[in-house]
PDB file of C-alpha atoms in Angstrom:
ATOM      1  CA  UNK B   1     105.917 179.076 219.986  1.00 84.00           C
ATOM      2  CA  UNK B   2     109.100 178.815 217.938  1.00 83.00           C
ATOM      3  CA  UNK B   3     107.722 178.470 214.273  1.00 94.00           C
ATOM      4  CA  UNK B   4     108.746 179.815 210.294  1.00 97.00           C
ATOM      5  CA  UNK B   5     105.478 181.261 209.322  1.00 97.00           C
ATOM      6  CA  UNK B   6     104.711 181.718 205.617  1.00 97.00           C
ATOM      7  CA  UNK B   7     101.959 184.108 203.510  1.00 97.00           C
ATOM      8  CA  UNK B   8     100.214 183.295 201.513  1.00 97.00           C
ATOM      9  CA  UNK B   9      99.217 179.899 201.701  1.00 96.00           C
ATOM     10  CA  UNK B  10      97.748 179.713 198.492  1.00 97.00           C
ATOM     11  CA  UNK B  11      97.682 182.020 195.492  1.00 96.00           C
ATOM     12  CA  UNK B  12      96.650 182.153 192.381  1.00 96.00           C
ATOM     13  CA  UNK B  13      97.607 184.411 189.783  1.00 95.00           C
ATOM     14  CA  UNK B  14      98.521 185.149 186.819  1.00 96.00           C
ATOM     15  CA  UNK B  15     101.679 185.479 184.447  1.00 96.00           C
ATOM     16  CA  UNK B  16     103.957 188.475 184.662  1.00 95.00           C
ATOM     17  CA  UNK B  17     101.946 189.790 187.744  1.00 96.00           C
ATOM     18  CA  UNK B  18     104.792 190.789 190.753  1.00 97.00           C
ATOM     19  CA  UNK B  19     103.992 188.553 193.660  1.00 97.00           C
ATOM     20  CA  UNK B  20     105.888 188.070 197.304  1.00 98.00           C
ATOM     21  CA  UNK B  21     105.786 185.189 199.379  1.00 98.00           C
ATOM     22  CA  UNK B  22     106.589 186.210 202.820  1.00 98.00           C
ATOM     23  CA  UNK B  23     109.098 184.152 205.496  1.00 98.00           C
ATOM     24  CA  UNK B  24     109.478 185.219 208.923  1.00 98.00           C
ATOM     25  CA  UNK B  25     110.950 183.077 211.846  1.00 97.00           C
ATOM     26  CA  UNK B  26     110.997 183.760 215.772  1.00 96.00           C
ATOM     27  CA  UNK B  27     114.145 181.620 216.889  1.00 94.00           C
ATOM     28  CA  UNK B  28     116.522 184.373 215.660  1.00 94.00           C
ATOM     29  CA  UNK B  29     117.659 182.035 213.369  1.00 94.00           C
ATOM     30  CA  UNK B  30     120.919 183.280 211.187  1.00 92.00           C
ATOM     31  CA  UNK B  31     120.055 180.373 207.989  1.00 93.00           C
ATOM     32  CA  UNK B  32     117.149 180.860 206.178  1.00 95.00           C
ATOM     33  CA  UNK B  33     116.475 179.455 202.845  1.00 95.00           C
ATOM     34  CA  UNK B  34     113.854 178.813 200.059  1.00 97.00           C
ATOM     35  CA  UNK B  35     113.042 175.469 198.245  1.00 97.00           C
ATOM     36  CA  UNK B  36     110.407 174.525 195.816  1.00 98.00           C
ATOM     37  CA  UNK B  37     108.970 171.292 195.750  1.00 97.00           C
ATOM     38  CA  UNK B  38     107.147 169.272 192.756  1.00 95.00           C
ATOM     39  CA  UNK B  39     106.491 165.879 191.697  1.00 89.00           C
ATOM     40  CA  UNK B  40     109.068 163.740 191.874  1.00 86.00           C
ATOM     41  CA  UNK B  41     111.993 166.095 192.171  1.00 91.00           C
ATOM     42  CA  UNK B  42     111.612 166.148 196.307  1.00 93.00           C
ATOM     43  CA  UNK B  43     112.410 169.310 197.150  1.00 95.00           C
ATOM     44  CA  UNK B  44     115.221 171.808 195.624  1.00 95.00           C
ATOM     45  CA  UNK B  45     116.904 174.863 196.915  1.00 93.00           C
ATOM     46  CA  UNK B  46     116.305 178.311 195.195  1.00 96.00           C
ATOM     47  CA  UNK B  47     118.117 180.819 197.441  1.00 95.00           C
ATOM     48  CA  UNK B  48     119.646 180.715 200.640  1.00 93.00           C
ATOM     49  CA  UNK B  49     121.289 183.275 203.329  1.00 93.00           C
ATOM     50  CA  UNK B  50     123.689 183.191 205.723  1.00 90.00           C
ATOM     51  CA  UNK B  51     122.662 186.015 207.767  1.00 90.00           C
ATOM     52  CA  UNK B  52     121.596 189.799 207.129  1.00 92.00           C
ATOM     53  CA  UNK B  53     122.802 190.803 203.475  1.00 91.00           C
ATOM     54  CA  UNK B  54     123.883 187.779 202.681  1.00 90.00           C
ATOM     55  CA  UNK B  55     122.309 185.397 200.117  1.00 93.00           C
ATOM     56  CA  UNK B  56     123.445 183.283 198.073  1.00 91.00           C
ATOM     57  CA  UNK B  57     122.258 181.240 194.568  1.00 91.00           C
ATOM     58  CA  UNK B  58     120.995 177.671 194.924  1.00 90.00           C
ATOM     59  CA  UNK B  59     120.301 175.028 192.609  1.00 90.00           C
ATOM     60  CA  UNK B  60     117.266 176.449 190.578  1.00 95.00           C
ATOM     61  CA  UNK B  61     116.968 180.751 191.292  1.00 96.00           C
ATOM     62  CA  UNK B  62     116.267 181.719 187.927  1.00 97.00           C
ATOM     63  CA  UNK B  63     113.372 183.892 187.817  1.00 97.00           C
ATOM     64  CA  UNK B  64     113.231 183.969 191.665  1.00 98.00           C
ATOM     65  CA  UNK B  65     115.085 187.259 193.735  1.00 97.00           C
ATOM     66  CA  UNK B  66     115.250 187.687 197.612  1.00 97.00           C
ATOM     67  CA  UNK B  67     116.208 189.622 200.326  1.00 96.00           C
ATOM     68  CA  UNK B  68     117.414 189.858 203.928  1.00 96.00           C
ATOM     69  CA  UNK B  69     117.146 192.789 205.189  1.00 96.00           C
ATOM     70  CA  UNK B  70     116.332 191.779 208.925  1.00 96.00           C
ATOM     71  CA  UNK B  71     116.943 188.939 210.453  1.00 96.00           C
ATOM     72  CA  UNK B  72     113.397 187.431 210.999  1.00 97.00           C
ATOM     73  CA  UNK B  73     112.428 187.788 207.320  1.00 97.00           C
ATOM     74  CA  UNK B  74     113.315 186.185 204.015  1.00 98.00           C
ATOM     75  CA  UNK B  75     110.469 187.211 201.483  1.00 98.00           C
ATOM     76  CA  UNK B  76     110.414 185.365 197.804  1.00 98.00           C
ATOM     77  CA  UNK B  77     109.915 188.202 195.272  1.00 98.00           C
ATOM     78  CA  UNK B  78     108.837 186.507 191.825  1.00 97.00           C
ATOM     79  CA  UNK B  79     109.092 189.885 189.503  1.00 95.00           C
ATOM     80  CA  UNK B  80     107.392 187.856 186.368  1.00 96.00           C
ATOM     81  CA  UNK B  81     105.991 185.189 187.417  1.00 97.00           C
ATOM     82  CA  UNK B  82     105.322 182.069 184.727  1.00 97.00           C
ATOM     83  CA  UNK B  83     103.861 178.846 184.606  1.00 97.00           C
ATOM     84  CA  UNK B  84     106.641 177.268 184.832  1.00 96.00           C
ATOM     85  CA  UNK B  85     106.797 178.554 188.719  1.00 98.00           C
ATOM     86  CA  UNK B  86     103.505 177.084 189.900  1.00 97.00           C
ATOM     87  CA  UNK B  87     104.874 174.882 192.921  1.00 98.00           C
ATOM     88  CA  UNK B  88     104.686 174.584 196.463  1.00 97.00           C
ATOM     89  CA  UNK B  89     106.893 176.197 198.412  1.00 98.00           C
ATOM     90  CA  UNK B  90     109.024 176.344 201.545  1.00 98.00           C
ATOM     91  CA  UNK B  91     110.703 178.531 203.667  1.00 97.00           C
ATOM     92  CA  UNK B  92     113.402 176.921 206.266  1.00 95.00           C
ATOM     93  CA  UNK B  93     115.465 178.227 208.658  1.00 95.00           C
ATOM     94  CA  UNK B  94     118.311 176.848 210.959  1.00 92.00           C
ATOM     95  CA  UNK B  95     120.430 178.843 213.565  1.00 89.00           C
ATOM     96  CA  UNK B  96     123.382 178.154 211.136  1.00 82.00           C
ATOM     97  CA  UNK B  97     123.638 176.446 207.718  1.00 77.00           C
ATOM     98  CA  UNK B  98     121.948 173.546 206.677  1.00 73.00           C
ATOM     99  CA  UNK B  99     124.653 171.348 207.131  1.00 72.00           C
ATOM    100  CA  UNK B 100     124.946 170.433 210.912  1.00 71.00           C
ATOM    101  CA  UNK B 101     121.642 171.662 212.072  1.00 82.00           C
ATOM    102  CA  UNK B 102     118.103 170.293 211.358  1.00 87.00           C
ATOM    103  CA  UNK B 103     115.701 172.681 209.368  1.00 91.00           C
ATOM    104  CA  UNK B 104     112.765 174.211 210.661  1.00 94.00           C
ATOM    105  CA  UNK B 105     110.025 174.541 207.877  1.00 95.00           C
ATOM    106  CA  UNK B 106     107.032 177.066 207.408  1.00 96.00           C
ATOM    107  CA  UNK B 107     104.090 175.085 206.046  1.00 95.00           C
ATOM    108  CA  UNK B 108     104.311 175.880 202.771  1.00 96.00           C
ATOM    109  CA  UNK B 109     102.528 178.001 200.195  1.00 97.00           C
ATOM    110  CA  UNK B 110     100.689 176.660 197.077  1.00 97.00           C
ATOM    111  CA  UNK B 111     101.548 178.920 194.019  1.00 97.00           C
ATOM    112  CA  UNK B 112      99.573 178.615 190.714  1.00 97.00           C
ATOM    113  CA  UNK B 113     100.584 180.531 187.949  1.00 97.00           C
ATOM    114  CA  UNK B 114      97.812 181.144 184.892  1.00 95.00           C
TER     115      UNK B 114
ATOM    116  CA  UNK A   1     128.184 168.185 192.378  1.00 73.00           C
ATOM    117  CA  UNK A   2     126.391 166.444 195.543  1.00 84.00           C
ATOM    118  CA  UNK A   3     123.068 164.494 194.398  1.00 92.00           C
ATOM    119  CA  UNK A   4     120.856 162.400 196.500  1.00 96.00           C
ATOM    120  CA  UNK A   5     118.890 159.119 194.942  1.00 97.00           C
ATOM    121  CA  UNK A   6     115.670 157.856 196.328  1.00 97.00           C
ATOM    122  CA  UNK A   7     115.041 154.503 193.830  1.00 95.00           C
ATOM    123  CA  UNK A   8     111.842 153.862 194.893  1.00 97.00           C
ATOM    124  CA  UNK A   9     109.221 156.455 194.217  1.00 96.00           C
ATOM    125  CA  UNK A  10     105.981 154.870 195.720  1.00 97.00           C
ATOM    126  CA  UNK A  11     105.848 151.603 198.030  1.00 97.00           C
ATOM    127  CA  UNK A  12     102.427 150.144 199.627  1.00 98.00           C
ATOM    128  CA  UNK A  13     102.793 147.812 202.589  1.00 97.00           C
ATOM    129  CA  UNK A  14     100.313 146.175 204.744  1.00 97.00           C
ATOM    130  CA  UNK A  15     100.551 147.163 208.199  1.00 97.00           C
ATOM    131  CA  UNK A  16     102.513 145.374 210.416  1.00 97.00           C
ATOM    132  CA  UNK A  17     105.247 145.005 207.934  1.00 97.00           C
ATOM    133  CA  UNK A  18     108.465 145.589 207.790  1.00 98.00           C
ATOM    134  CA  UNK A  19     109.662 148.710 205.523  1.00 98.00           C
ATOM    135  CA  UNK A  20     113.188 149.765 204.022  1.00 98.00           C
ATOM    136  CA  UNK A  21     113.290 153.477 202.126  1.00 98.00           C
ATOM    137  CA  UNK A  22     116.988 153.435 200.091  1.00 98.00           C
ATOM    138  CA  UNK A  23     118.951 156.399 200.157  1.00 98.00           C
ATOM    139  CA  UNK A  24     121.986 156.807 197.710  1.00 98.00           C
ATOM    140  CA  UNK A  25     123.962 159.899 197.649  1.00 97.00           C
ATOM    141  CA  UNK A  26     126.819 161.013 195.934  1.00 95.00           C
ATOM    142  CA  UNK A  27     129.684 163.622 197.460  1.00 92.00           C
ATOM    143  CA  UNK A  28     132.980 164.432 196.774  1.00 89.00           C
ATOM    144  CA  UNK A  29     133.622 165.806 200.040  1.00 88.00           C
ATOM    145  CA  UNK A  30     134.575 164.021 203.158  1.00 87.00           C
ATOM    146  CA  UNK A  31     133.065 165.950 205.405  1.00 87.00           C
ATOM    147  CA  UNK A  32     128.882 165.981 204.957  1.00 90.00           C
ATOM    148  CA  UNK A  33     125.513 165.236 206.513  1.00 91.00           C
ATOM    149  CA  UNK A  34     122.741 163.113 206.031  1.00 94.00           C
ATOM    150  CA  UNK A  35     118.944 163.903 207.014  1.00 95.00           C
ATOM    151  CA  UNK A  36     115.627 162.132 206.630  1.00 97.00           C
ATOM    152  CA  UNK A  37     112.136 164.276 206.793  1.00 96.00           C
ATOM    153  CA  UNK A  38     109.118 163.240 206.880  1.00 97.00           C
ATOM    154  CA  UNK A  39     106.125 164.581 204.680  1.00 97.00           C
ATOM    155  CA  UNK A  40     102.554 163.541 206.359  1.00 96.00           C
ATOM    156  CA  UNK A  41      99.897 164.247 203.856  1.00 95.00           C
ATOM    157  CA  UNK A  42      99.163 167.408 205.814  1.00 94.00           C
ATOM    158  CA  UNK A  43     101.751 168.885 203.672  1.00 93.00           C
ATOM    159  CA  UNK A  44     104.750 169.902 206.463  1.00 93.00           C
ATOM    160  CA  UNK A  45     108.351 168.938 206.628  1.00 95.00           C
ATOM    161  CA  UNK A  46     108.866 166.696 209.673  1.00 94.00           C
ATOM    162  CA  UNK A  47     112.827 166.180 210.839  1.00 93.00           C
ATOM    163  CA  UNK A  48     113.543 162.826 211.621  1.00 95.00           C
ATOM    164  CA  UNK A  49     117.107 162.086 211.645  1.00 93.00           C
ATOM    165  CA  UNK A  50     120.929 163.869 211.039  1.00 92.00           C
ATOM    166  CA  UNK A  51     124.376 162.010 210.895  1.00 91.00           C
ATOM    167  CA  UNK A  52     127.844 163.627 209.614  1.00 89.00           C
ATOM    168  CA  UNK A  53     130.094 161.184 208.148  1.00 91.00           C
ATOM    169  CA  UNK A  54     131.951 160.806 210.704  1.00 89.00           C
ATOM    170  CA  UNK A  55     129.435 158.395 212.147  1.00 87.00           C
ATOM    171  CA  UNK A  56     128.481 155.342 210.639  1.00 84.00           C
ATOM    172  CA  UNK A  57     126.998 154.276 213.618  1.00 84.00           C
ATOM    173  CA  UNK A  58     123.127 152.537 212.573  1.00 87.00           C
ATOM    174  CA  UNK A  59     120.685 154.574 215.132  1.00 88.00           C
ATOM    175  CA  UNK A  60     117.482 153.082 216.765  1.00 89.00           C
ATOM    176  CA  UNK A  61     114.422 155.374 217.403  1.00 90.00           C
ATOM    177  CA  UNK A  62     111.383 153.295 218.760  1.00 94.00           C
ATOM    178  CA  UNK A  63     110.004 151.680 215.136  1.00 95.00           C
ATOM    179  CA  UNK A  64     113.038 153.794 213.118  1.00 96.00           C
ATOM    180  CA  UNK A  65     115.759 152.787 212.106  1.00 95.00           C
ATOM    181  CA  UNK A  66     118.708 153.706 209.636  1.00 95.00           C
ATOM    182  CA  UNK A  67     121.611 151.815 208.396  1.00 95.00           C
ATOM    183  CA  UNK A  68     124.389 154.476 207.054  1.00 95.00           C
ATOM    184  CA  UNK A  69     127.343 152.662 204.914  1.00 94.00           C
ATOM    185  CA  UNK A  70     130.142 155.085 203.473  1.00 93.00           C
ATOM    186  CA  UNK A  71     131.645 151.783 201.146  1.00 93.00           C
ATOM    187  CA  UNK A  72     127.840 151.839 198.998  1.00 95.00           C
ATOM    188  CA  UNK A  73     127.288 155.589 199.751  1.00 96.00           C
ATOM    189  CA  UNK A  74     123.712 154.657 201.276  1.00 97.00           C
ATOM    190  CA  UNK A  75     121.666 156.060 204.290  1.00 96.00           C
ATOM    191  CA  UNK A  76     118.662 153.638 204.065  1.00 97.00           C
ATOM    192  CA  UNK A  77     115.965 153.966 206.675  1.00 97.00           C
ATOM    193  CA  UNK A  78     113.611 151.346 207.785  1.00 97.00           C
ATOM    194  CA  UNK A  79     110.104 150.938 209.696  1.00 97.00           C
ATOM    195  CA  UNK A  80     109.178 148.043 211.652  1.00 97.00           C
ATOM    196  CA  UNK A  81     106.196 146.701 211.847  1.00 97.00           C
ATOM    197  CA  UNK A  82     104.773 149.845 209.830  1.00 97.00           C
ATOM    198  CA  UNK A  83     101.449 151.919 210.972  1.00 97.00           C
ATOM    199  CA  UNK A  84      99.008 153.687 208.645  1.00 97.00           C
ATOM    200  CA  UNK A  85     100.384 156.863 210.207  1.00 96.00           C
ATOM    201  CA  UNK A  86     103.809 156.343 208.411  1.00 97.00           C
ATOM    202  CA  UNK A  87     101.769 157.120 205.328  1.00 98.00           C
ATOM    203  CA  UNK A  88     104.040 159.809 204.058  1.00 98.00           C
ATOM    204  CA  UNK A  89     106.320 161.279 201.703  1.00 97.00           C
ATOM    205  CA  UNK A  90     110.240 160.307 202.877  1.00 98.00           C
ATOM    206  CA  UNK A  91     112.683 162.723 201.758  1.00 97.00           C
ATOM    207  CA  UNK A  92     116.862 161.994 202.403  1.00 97.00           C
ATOM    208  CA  UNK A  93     118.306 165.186 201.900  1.00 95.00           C
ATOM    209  CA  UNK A  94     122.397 165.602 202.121  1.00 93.00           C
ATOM    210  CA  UNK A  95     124.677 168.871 202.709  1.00 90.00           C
ATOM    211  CA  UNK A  96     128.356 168.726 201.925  1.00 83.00           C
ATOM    212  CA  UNK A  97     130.864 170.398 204.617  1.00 72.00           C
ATOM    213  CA  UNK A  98     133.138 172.107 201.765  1.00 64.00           C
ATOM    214  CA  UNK A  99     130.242 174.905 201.360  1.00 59.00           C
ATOM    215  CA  UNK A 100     130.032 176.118 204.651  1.00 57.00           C
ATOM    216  CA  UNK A 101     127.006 173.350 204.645  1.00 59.00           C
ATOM    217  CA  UNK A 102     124.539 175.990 203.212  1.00 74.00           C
ATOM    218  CA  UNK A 103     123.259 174.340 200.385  1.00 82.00           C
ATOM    219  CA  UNK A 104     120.845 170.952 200.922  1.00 88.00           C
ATOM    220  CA  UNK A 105     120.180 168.667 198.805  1.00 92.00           C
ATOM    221  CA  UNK A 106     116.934 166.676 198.583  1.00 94.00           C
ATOM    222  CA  UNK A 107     116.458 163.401 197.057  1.00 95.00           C
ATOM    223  CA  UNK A 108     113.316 163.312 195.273  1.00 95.00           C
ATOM    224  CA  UNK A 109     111.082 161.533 197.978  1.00 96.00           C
ATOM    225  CA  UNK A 110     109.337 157.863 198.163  1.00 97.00           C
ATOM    226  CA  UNK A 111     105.908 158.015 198.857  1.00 97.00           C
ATOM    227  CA  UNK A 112     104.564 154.849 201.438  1.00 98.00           C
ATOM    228  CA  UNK A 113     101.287 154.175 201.774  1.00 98.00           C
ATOM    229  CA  UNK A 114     100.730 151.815 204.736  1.00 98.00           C
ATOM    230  CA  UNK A 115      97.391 149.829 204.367  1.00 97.00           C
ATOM    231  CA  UNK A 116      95.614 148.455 207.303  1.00 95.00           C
TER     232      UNK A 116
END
């Protein structure tokens, strides 16, 4: 089954602890991406990546760092993580950029930051 | 700077109604894509609907509908005769052409809550 699967789907932890939120996708997908998603600011895009070693800023990646080492994987690394990061967030992917092609989401992970 | 506006941030209907979610974006580029996704209250990111902007075609899908004009900059999306099960979280998202198309930008949702 073609799917972007996420892990955790919920943590909680606490400030300045190292957490990573793992992405992986089966469609060999080259666009994967990360977005974080709170009240009434719909969703908005922290990294993105073109393909493997490529990735790019998006709107809000302060305090966020990723990789892409392979293909099927994207993992969020939050080095120090703050309150300010508690969220909900999502992994996409796309077989190229977001523009012409729909995005295929993981189910998203619940982050709460103490 | 692209930036997508969703004006309404809750709407209740009664079922059977009629339902428009607005959709205002703003792009500097001529080139770009529109996208509506749907957010059930099971939390996951639906697809619903892409056009470039090269299209202003209005599409039909069953109940769905969406009206795209380039002259008001609007992608507006409406349900007829609404269901409970369109209770979700709407999200118009937009992705300009003149950055490869990698970056997406969400409006920030309108929640409908369909009463029966």
């Amino acid at each position: 089954e073609a799917q972007v699967t996420q892990n955790p789907r919920y943590l909680i932890t606490v400030t300045g602890k190292k957490l990573t939120v793992t992405c992986s996708q089966n469609m060999n997908h080259e666009y994967m991406s990360w977005y974080r998603q709170d009240p009434g600011l719909g969703l908005r895009q922290i990294y993105y990546s073109m393909n493997v070693e490529v990735t790019d800023k998006g709107d809000v990646p302060e305090g966020y760092k990723v990789s892409r080492k392979e293909k099927r994987n994207f993992p969020l690394i939050l080095e120090s993580p703050s309150p300010n990061q508690t969220s909900l967030y999502f992994c996409a992917s796309s077989l190229f950029g977001a523009g012409n092609q729909p995005q295929h989401f993981g189910d998203g992970t619940r982050l709460s930051i103490l | 700077a692209q930036k997508v506006t969703q004006a309404q941030t809750e709407i209740s209907v009664v079922e059977k109604e009629d339902v428009t979610l607005d959709c205002v974006y703003e792009t500097r580029d001529t080139t770009y894509y529109l996208f509506w996704y749907k957010q059930p209250p099971s939390g996951e990111l639906v697809f619903l609907i892409r056009r470039n902007s090269f299209d202003e075609q209005n599409e039909i899908s069953g109940r769905y509908s969406w009206n795209f004009q380039k002259s008001t900059s609007s992608f507006n999306f409406t349900i007829t005769a609404s269901q409970v099960v369109d209770s979700a979280v709407y999200f118009c998202a937009l992705s300009e052409h003149n950055n490869a198309g990698n970056m997406l930008t969400f409006g920030g949702g309108t929640r409908l809550m369909v009463k029966p």
